[in-house]
PDB file of C-alpha atoms in Angstrom:
ATOM      1  CA  MET A 884      -0.251  -0.092   0.095  1.00  0.00           C
ATOM      2  CA  SER A 885       0.929   3.421  -0.982  1.00  0.00           C
ATOM      3  CA  ASP A 886       0.977   6.664   1.075  1.00  0.00           C
ATOM      4  CA  SER A 887      -1.486   7.945  -1.643  1.00  0.00           C
ATOM      5  CA  ASP A 888      -4.106   4.964  -0.675  1.00  0.00           C
ATOM      6  CA  ASP A 889      -4.408   6.379   2.864  1.00  0.00           C
ATOM      7  CA  LEU A 890      -4.788  10.111   2.005  1.00  0.00           C
ATOM      8  CA  ASP A 891      -7.824  11.477   0.453  1.00  0.00           C
ATOM      9  CA  LEU A 892      -5.836  13.705  -2.124  1.00  0.00           C
ATOM     10  CA  GLU A 893      -8.906  14.001  -4.459  1.00  0.00           C
ATOM     11  CA  GLY A 894     -11.341  14.629  -1.834  1.00  0.00           C
ATOM     12  CA  GLY A 895     -13.436  11.759  -2.687  1.00  0.00           C
ATOM     13  CA  ASP A 896     -14.998   9.311  -0.404  1.00  0.00           C
ATOM     14  CA  ILE A 897     -12.596   6.465   0.881  1.00  0.00           C
ATOM     15  CA  GLN A 898     -14.441   3.211   0.521  1.00  0.00           C
ATOM     16  CA  ASP A 899     -13.290   1.553   3.429  1.00  0.00           C
ATOM     17  CA  SER A 900     -15.351  -1.367   4.545  1.00  0.00           C
ATOM     18  CA  GLY A 901     -14.749  -0.297   8.157  1.00  0.00           C
ATOM     19  CA  SER A 902     -16.180   3.464   7.742  1.00  0.00           C
ATOM     20  CA  SER A 903     -19.316   2.383   6.185  1.00  0.00           C
ATOM     21  CA  LEU A 904     -20.379   1.524   9.637  1.00  0.00           C
ATOM     22  CA  LYS A 905     -21.902   4.457  11.578  1.00  0.00           C
ATOM     23  CA  LYS A 906     -20.733   4.500  15.044  1.00  0.00           C
ATOM     24  CA  LYS A 907     -23.537   4.034  17.818  1.00  0.00           C
ATOM     25  CA  GLY A 908     -24.414   6.852  19.888  1.00  0.00           C
ATOM     26  CA  GLY A 909     -26.831   8.526  22.206  1.00  0.00           C
ATOM     27  CA  LEU A 910     -29.291   5.914  23.921  1.00  0.00           C
ATOM     28  CA  ARG A 911     -28.447   2.933  22.121  1.00  0.00           C
ATOM     29  CA  ALA A 912     -24.896   2.909  23.614  1.00  0.00           C
ATOM     30  CA  LEU A 913     -26.360   3.448  26.929  1.00  0.00           C
ATOM     31  CA  LEU A 914     -28.960   0.789  26.801  1.00  0.00           C
ATOM     32  CA  PRO A 915     -27.176  -2.294  27.512  1.00  0.00           C
ATOM     33  CA  THR A 916     -25.418  -0.629  30.513  1.00  0.00           C
ATOM     34  CA  ILE A 917     -28.642   0.339  32.068  1.00  0.00           C
ATOM     35  CA  LEU A 918     -29.974  -3.250  31.732  1.00  0.00           C
ATOM     36  CA  LYS A 919     -27.030  -4.590  32.905  1.00  0.00           C
ATOM     37  CA  PHE A 920     -27.173  -2.442  36.240  1.00  0.00           C
ATOM     38  CA  ALA A 921     -31.105  -3.335  36.163  1.00  0.00           C
ATOM     39  CA  ALA A 922     -30.430  -7.079  36.212  1.00  0.00           C
ATOM     40  CA  ILE A 923     -27.598  -6.839  39.003  1.00  0.00           C
ATOM     41  CA  GLY A 924     -30.139  -4.728  41.042  1.00  0.00           C
ATOM     42  CA  LEU A 925     -32.963  -7.358  40.525  1.00  0.00           C
ATOM     43  CA  ALA A 926     -30.527 -10.195  41.243  1.00  0.00           C
ATOM     44  CA  ALA A 927     -29.237  -8.414  44.418  1.00  0.00           C
ATOM     45  CA  LEU A 928     -32.831  -8.043  45.802  1.00  0.00           C
ATOM     46  CA  ILE A 929     -33.883 -11.128  45.021  1.00  0.00           C
ATOM     47  CA  PHE A 930     -30.726 -12.607  46.906  1.00  0.00           C
ATOM     48  CA  ILE A 931     -31.546 -10.068  50.056  1.00  0.00           C
ATOM     49  CA  VAL A 932     -35.086 -11.334  50.292  1.00  0.00           C
ATOM     50  CA  THR A 933     -34.266 -14.836  50.069  1.00  0.00           C
ATOM     51  CA  VAL A 934     -31.494 -14.330  52.620  1.00  0.00           C
ATOM     52  CA  SER A 935     -33.918 -12.213  54.987  1.00  0.00           C
ATOM     53  CA  VAL A 936     -36.689 -15.221  54.918  1.00  0.00           C
ATOM     54  CA  ILE A 937     -34.394 -17.915  55.632  1.00  0.00           C
ATOM     55  CA  THR A 938     -32.944 -15.862  58.665  1.00  0.00           C
ATOM     56  CA  TYR A 939     -36.460 -14.954  59.833  1.00  0.00           C
ATOM     57  CA  ASN A 940     -37.735 -18.759  59.650  1.00  0.00           C
ATOM     58  CA  ILE A 941     -34.652 -19.918  61.405  1.00  0.00           C
ATOM     59  CA  MET A 942     -35.189 -17.224  63.999  1.00  0.00           C
ATOM     60  CA  ASN A 943     -38.774 -18.396  64.615  1.00  0.00           C
ATOM     61  CA  LYS A 944     -37.754 -21.883  64.434  1.00  0.00           C
ATOM     62  CA  GLY A 945     -39.729 -22.521  61.412  1.00  0.00           C
ATOM     63  CA  GLY A 946     -42.848 -20.326  61.967  1.00  0.00           C
ATOM     64  CA  LYS A 947     -43.613 -21.798  65.451  1.00  0.00           C
ATOM     65  CA  SER A 948     -44.725 -19.351  68.114  1.00  0.00           C
ATOM     66  CA  GLN A 949     -41.836 -18.639  70.542  1.00  0.00           C
ATOM     67  CA  THR A 950     -44.836 -17.557  73.329  1.00  0.00           C
ATOM     68  CA  SER A 951     -44.743 -19.995  76.009  1.00  0.00           C
ATOM     69  CA  VAL A 952     -47.051 -20.555  78.852  1.00  0.00           C
ATOM     70  CA  ALA A 953     -44.768 -20.060  82.230  1.00  0.00           C
ATOM     71  CA  ASP A 954     -45.691 -21.868  85.252  1.00  0.00           C
ATOM     72  CA  PRO A 955     -47.147 -19.414  87.593  1.00  0.00           C
ATOM     73  CA  SER A 956     -45.049 -21.145  90.351  1.00  0.00           C
ATOM     74  CA  SER A 957     -41.910 -20.452  88.325  1.00  0.00           C
ATOM     75  CA  PRO A 958     -39.510 -18.128  89.842  1.00  0.00           C
ATOM     76  CA  TYR A 959     -38.988 -16.565  86.585  1.00  0.00           C
ATOM     77  CA  ILE A 960     -42.223 -14.809  85.834  1.00  0.00           C
ATOM     78  CA  GLY A 961     -41.767 -11.085  84.888  1.00  0.00           C
ATOM     79  CA  ARG A 962     -42.922  -8.254  87.354  1.00  0.00           C
ATOM     80  CA  ARG A 963     -46.528  -7.852  87.404  1.00  0.00           C
ATOM     81  CA  PRO A 964     -47.565  -4.277  86.758  1.00  0.00           C
ATOM     82  CA  GLU A 965     -48.751  -2.166  89.845  1.00  0.00           C
ATOM     83  CA  TYR A 966     -52.155  -0.594  89.850  1.00  0.00           C
ATOM     84  CA  ALA A 967     -53.783   2.371  91.837  1.00  0.00           C
ATOM     85  CA  MET A 968     -56.667   1.030  93.590  1.00  0.00           C
ATOM     86  CA  TYR A 969     -60.078   2.705  93.566  1.00  0.00           C
ATOM     87  CA  THR A 970     -61.880   1.746  96.910  1.00  0.00           C
ATOM     88  CA  LEU A 971     -64.743   4.324  97.530  1.00  0.00           C
ATOM     89  CA  ILE A 972     -67.457   2.555  95.968  1.00  0.00           C
ATOM     90  CA  GLY A 973     -68.196   0.719  99.220  1.00  0.00           C
ATOM     91  CA  ALA A 974     -70.245  -2.406  99.983  1.00  0.00           C
ATOM     92  CA  VAL A 975     -73.276  -2.721  97.767  1.00  0.00           C
ATOM     93  CA  THR A 976     -75.979  -5.268  98.798  1.00  0.00           C
ATOM     94  CA  THR A 977     -78.788  -6.537  96.223  1.00  0.00           C
ATOM     95  CA  ARG A 978     -80.709  -9.553  95.151  1.00  0.00           C
ATOM     96  CA  THR A 979     -80.317 -11.665  92.486  1.00  0.00           C
ATOM     97  CA  LYS A 980     -82.563 -12.630  89.412  1.00  0.00           C
ATOM     98  CA  ASP A 981     -83.451 -16.041  90.756  1.00  0.00           C
ATOM     99  CA  VAL A 982     -87.228 -16.943  91.338  1.00  0.00           C
ATOM    100  CA  THR A 983     -86.329 -17.159  95.285  1.00  0.00           C
ATOM    101  CA  PRO A 984     -84.153 -14.041  95.328  1.00  0.00           C
ATOM    102  CA  ILE A 985     -80.466 -14.750  96.879  1.00  0.00           C
ATOM    103  CA  SER A 986     -78.763 -11.652  98.908  1.00  0.00           C
ATOM    104  CA  VAL A 987     -75.454 -10.735  97.393  1.00  0.00           C
ATOM    105  CA  THR A 988     -73.043  -8.183  98.889  1.00  0.00           C
ATOM    106  CA  VAL A 989     -70.079  -6.848  96.851  1.00  0.00           C
ATOM    107  CA  ASP A 990     -67.288  -4.851  97.810  1.00  0.00           C
ATOM    108  CA  MET A 991     -65.280  -4.311  94.597  1.00  0.00           C
ATOM    109  CA  ILE A 992     -61.745  -2.476  93.817  1.00  0.00           C
ATOM    110  CA  ILE A 993     -61.246  -1.065  90.411  1.00  0.00           C
ATOM    111  CA  GLY A 994     -57.250  -1.167  89.796  1.00  0.00           C
ATOM    112  CA  TYR A 995     -56.293   1.261  87.056  1.00  0.00           C
ATOM    113  CA  ASP A 996     -52.600   2.643  85.712  1.00  0.00           C
ATOM    114  CA  MET A 997     -50.746   4.293  88.099  1.00  0.00           C
ATOM    115  CA  ASN A 998     -49.596   7.361  85.740  1.00  0.00           C
ATOM    116  CA  ASP A 999     -53.230   7.942  85.000  1.00  0.00           C
ATOM    117  CA  GLN A1000     -53.920  11.203  86.447  1.00  0.00           C
ATOM    118  CA  GLY A1001     -57.266  11.851  85.270  1.00  0.00           C
ATOM    119  CA  ALA A1002     -58.596   8.174  86.238  1.00  0.00           C
ATOM    120  CA  ALA A1003     -58.725   8.972  89.948  1.00  0.00           C
ATOM    121  CA  GLY A1004     -60.904  12.111  89.063  1.00  0.00           C
ATOM    122  CA  GLU A1005     -63.257  10.446  86.962  1.00  0.00           C
ATOM    123  CA  LEU A1006     -63.777   7.508  89.320  1.00  0.00           C
ATOM    124  CA  THR A1007     -64.491   9.644  92.114  1.00  0.00           C
ATOM    125  CA  GLY A1008     -66.746  11.932  90.305  1.00  0.00           C
ATOM    126  CA  ARG A1009     -68.674   8.903  89.100  1.00  0.00           C
ATOM    127  CA  GLN A1010     -68.623   7.158  92.633  1.00  0.00           C
ATOM    128  CA  TYR A1011     -72.487   7.269  93.089  1.00  0.00           C
ATOM    129  CA  GLU A1012     -73.030   5.933  89.114  1.00  0.00           C
ATOM    130  CA  LEU A1013     -70.448   2.803  89.895  1.00  0.00           C
ATOM    131  CA  ARG A1014     -72.309   1.834  92.982  1.00  0.00           C
ATOM    132  CA  ASP A1015     -75.352   2.135  90.946  1.00  0.00           C
ATOM    133  CA  PHE A1016     -73.435   0.042  88.135  1.00  0.00           C
ATOM    134  CA  VAL A1017     -72.433  -2.722  90.809  1.00  0.00           C
ATOM    135  CA  ARG A1018     -76.176  -2.933  92.021  1.00  0.00           C
ATOM    136  CA  ARG A1019     -77.633  -3.186  88.484  1.00  0.00           C
ATOM    137  CA  TYR A1020     -75.027  -5.900  87.233  1.00  0.00           C
ATOM    138  CA  PHE A1021     -75.334  -8.282  90.070  1.00  0.00           C
ATOM    139  CA  THR A1022     -79.146  -7.767  89.956  1.00  0.00           C
ATOM    140  CA  SER A1023     -79.115  -8.919  86.532  1.00  0.00           C
ATOM    141  CA  LYS A1024     -77.485 -12.195  87.551  1.00  0.00           C
ATOM    142  CA  TYR A1025     -78.334 -15.521  88.823  1.00  0.00           C
ATOM    143  CA  ALA A1026     -76.753 -17.135  91.969  1.00  0.00           C
ATOM    144  CA  ALA A1027     -75.275 -19.981  89.648  1.00  0.00           C
ATOM    145  CA  ASP A1028     -73.353 -17.177  87.849  1.00  0.00           C
ATOM    146  CA  LEU A1029     -71.667 -16.022  91.020  1.00  0.00           C
ATOM    147  CA  ALA A1030     -70.201 -19.323  91.904  1.00  0.00           C
ATOM    148  CA  PRO A1031     -66.516 -19.049  92.855  1.00  0.00           C
ATOM    149  CA  GLU A1032     -65.208 -20.981  89.836  1.00  0.00           C
ATOM    150  CA  LYS A1033     -66.894 -18.381  87.595  1.00  0.00           C
ATOM    151  CA  GLU A1034     -65.546 -15.390  89.669  1.00  0.00           C
ATOM    152  CA  GLU A1035     -62.654 -14.481  86.464  1.00  0.00           C
ATOM    153  CA  GLU A1036     -65.285 -14.539  84.073  1.00  0.00           C
ATOM    154  CA  LEU A1037     -67.244 -12.176  86.330  1.00  0.00           C
ATOM    155  CA  LYS A1038     -64.012  -9.610  86.601  1.00  0.00           C
ATOM    156  CA  ARG A1039     -63.404  -9.810  82.870  1.00  0.00           C
ATOM    157  CA  GLU A1040     -66.900  -8.897  82.175  1.00  0.00           C
ATOM    158  CA  ILE A1041     -67.299  -6.051  84.786  1.00  0.00           C
ATOM    159  CA  ARG A1042     -64.009  -4.827  83.459  1.00  0.00           C
ATOM    160  CA  GLU A1043     -65.190  -4.788  79.698  1.00  0.00           C
ATOM    161  CA  GLN A1044     -68.570  -3.297  80.544  1.00  0.00           C
ATOM    162  CA  LEU A1045     -66.700  -0.330  82.406  1.00  0.00           C
ATOM    163  CA  ASN A1046     -64.372   0.075  79.891  1.00  0.00           C
ATOM    164  CA  THR A1047     -66.689   0.268  76.783  1.00  0.00           C
ATOM    165  CA  ARG A1048     -69.894   1.641  78.121  1.00  0.00           C
ATOM    166  CA  PHE A1049     -69.273   3.505  81.400  1.00  0.00           C
ATOM    167  CA  LEU A1050     -65.886   5.127  81.446  1.00  0.00           C
ATOM    168  CA  ASP A1051     -64.739   7.996  79.265  1.00  0.00           C
ATOM    169  CA  THR A1052     -60.958   8.314  79.498  1.00  0.00           C
ATOM    170  CA  ALA A1053     -60.023   6.045  82.491  1.00  0.00           C
ATOM    171  CA  ARG A1054     -59.502   2.390  81.908  1.00  0.00           C
ATOM    172  CA  ALA A1055     -59.999  -0.327  84.504  1.00  0.00           C
ATOM    173  CA  ARG A1056     -57.068  -2.559  84.298  1.00  0.00           C
ATOM    174  CA  ILE A1057     -58.132  -4.920  87.097  1.00  0.00           C
ATOM    175  CA  ILE A1058     -61.344  -5.798  89.034  1.00  0.00           C
ATOM    176  CA  LEU A1059     -60.649  -7.259  92.363  1.00  0.00           C
ATOM    177  CA  PHE A1060     -63.486  -8.269  95.121  1.00  0.00           C
ATOM    178  CA  ASN A1061     -63.030  -7.466  98.679  1.00  0.00           C
ATOM    179  CA  ARG A1062     -65.977  -9.114  99.426  1.00  0.00           C
ATOM    180  CA  LEU A1063     -68.506 -11.351  97.367  1.00  0.00           C
ATOM    181  CA  ASP A1064     -70.997 -12.793  99.294  1.00  0.00           C
ATOM    182  CA  VAL A1065     -73.963 -14.741  98.225  1.00  0.00           C
ATOM    183  CA  MET A1066     -76.352 -15.982 100.788  1.00  0.00           C
ATOM    184  CA  GLU A1067     -79.983 -17.263 100.701  1.00  0.00           C
ATOM    185  CA  VAL A1068     -82.590 -15.124 101.910  1.00  0.00           C
ATOM    186  CA  TYR A1069     -84.982 -16.635 104.721  1.00  0.00           C
TER     187      TYR A1069
END
């Protein structure tokens, strides 16, 4: 090859097979790179999710609940919460719903959160309404409903009624019976 072949002395087009192809530019050149990074990102996301699911299942022992029912006599039971107690309701005596009425005397205590400053005021302000609530509640029960083995159910039911229908801002957390006497009337 001579030097004149490489130089374009006549101003004409050089007919070189490599120059006939146009160079790629713009978005066409960027598209494979974008697709490559998107595929790498998608693969990384799938890997992270897979590792997270496997780790979660190992930590939860295959999805089984880690909550266990502890023996109440165990020394490793956590501290029970402390409650402030409202005791001003006093003893309420009423009769049951039975055909032959049975006398019921109740001295109920309401436990509420220690840091709830408004609860004491609300309970004190509703003292007479609380006494009436206790009277009506036990008047609507049969003597069989007041058996000692049903006491926890009674406490739960009273707590729910107080919290949902009776109290505005205060919340009863625990109900205690200082006295719950069920006696036949002669």
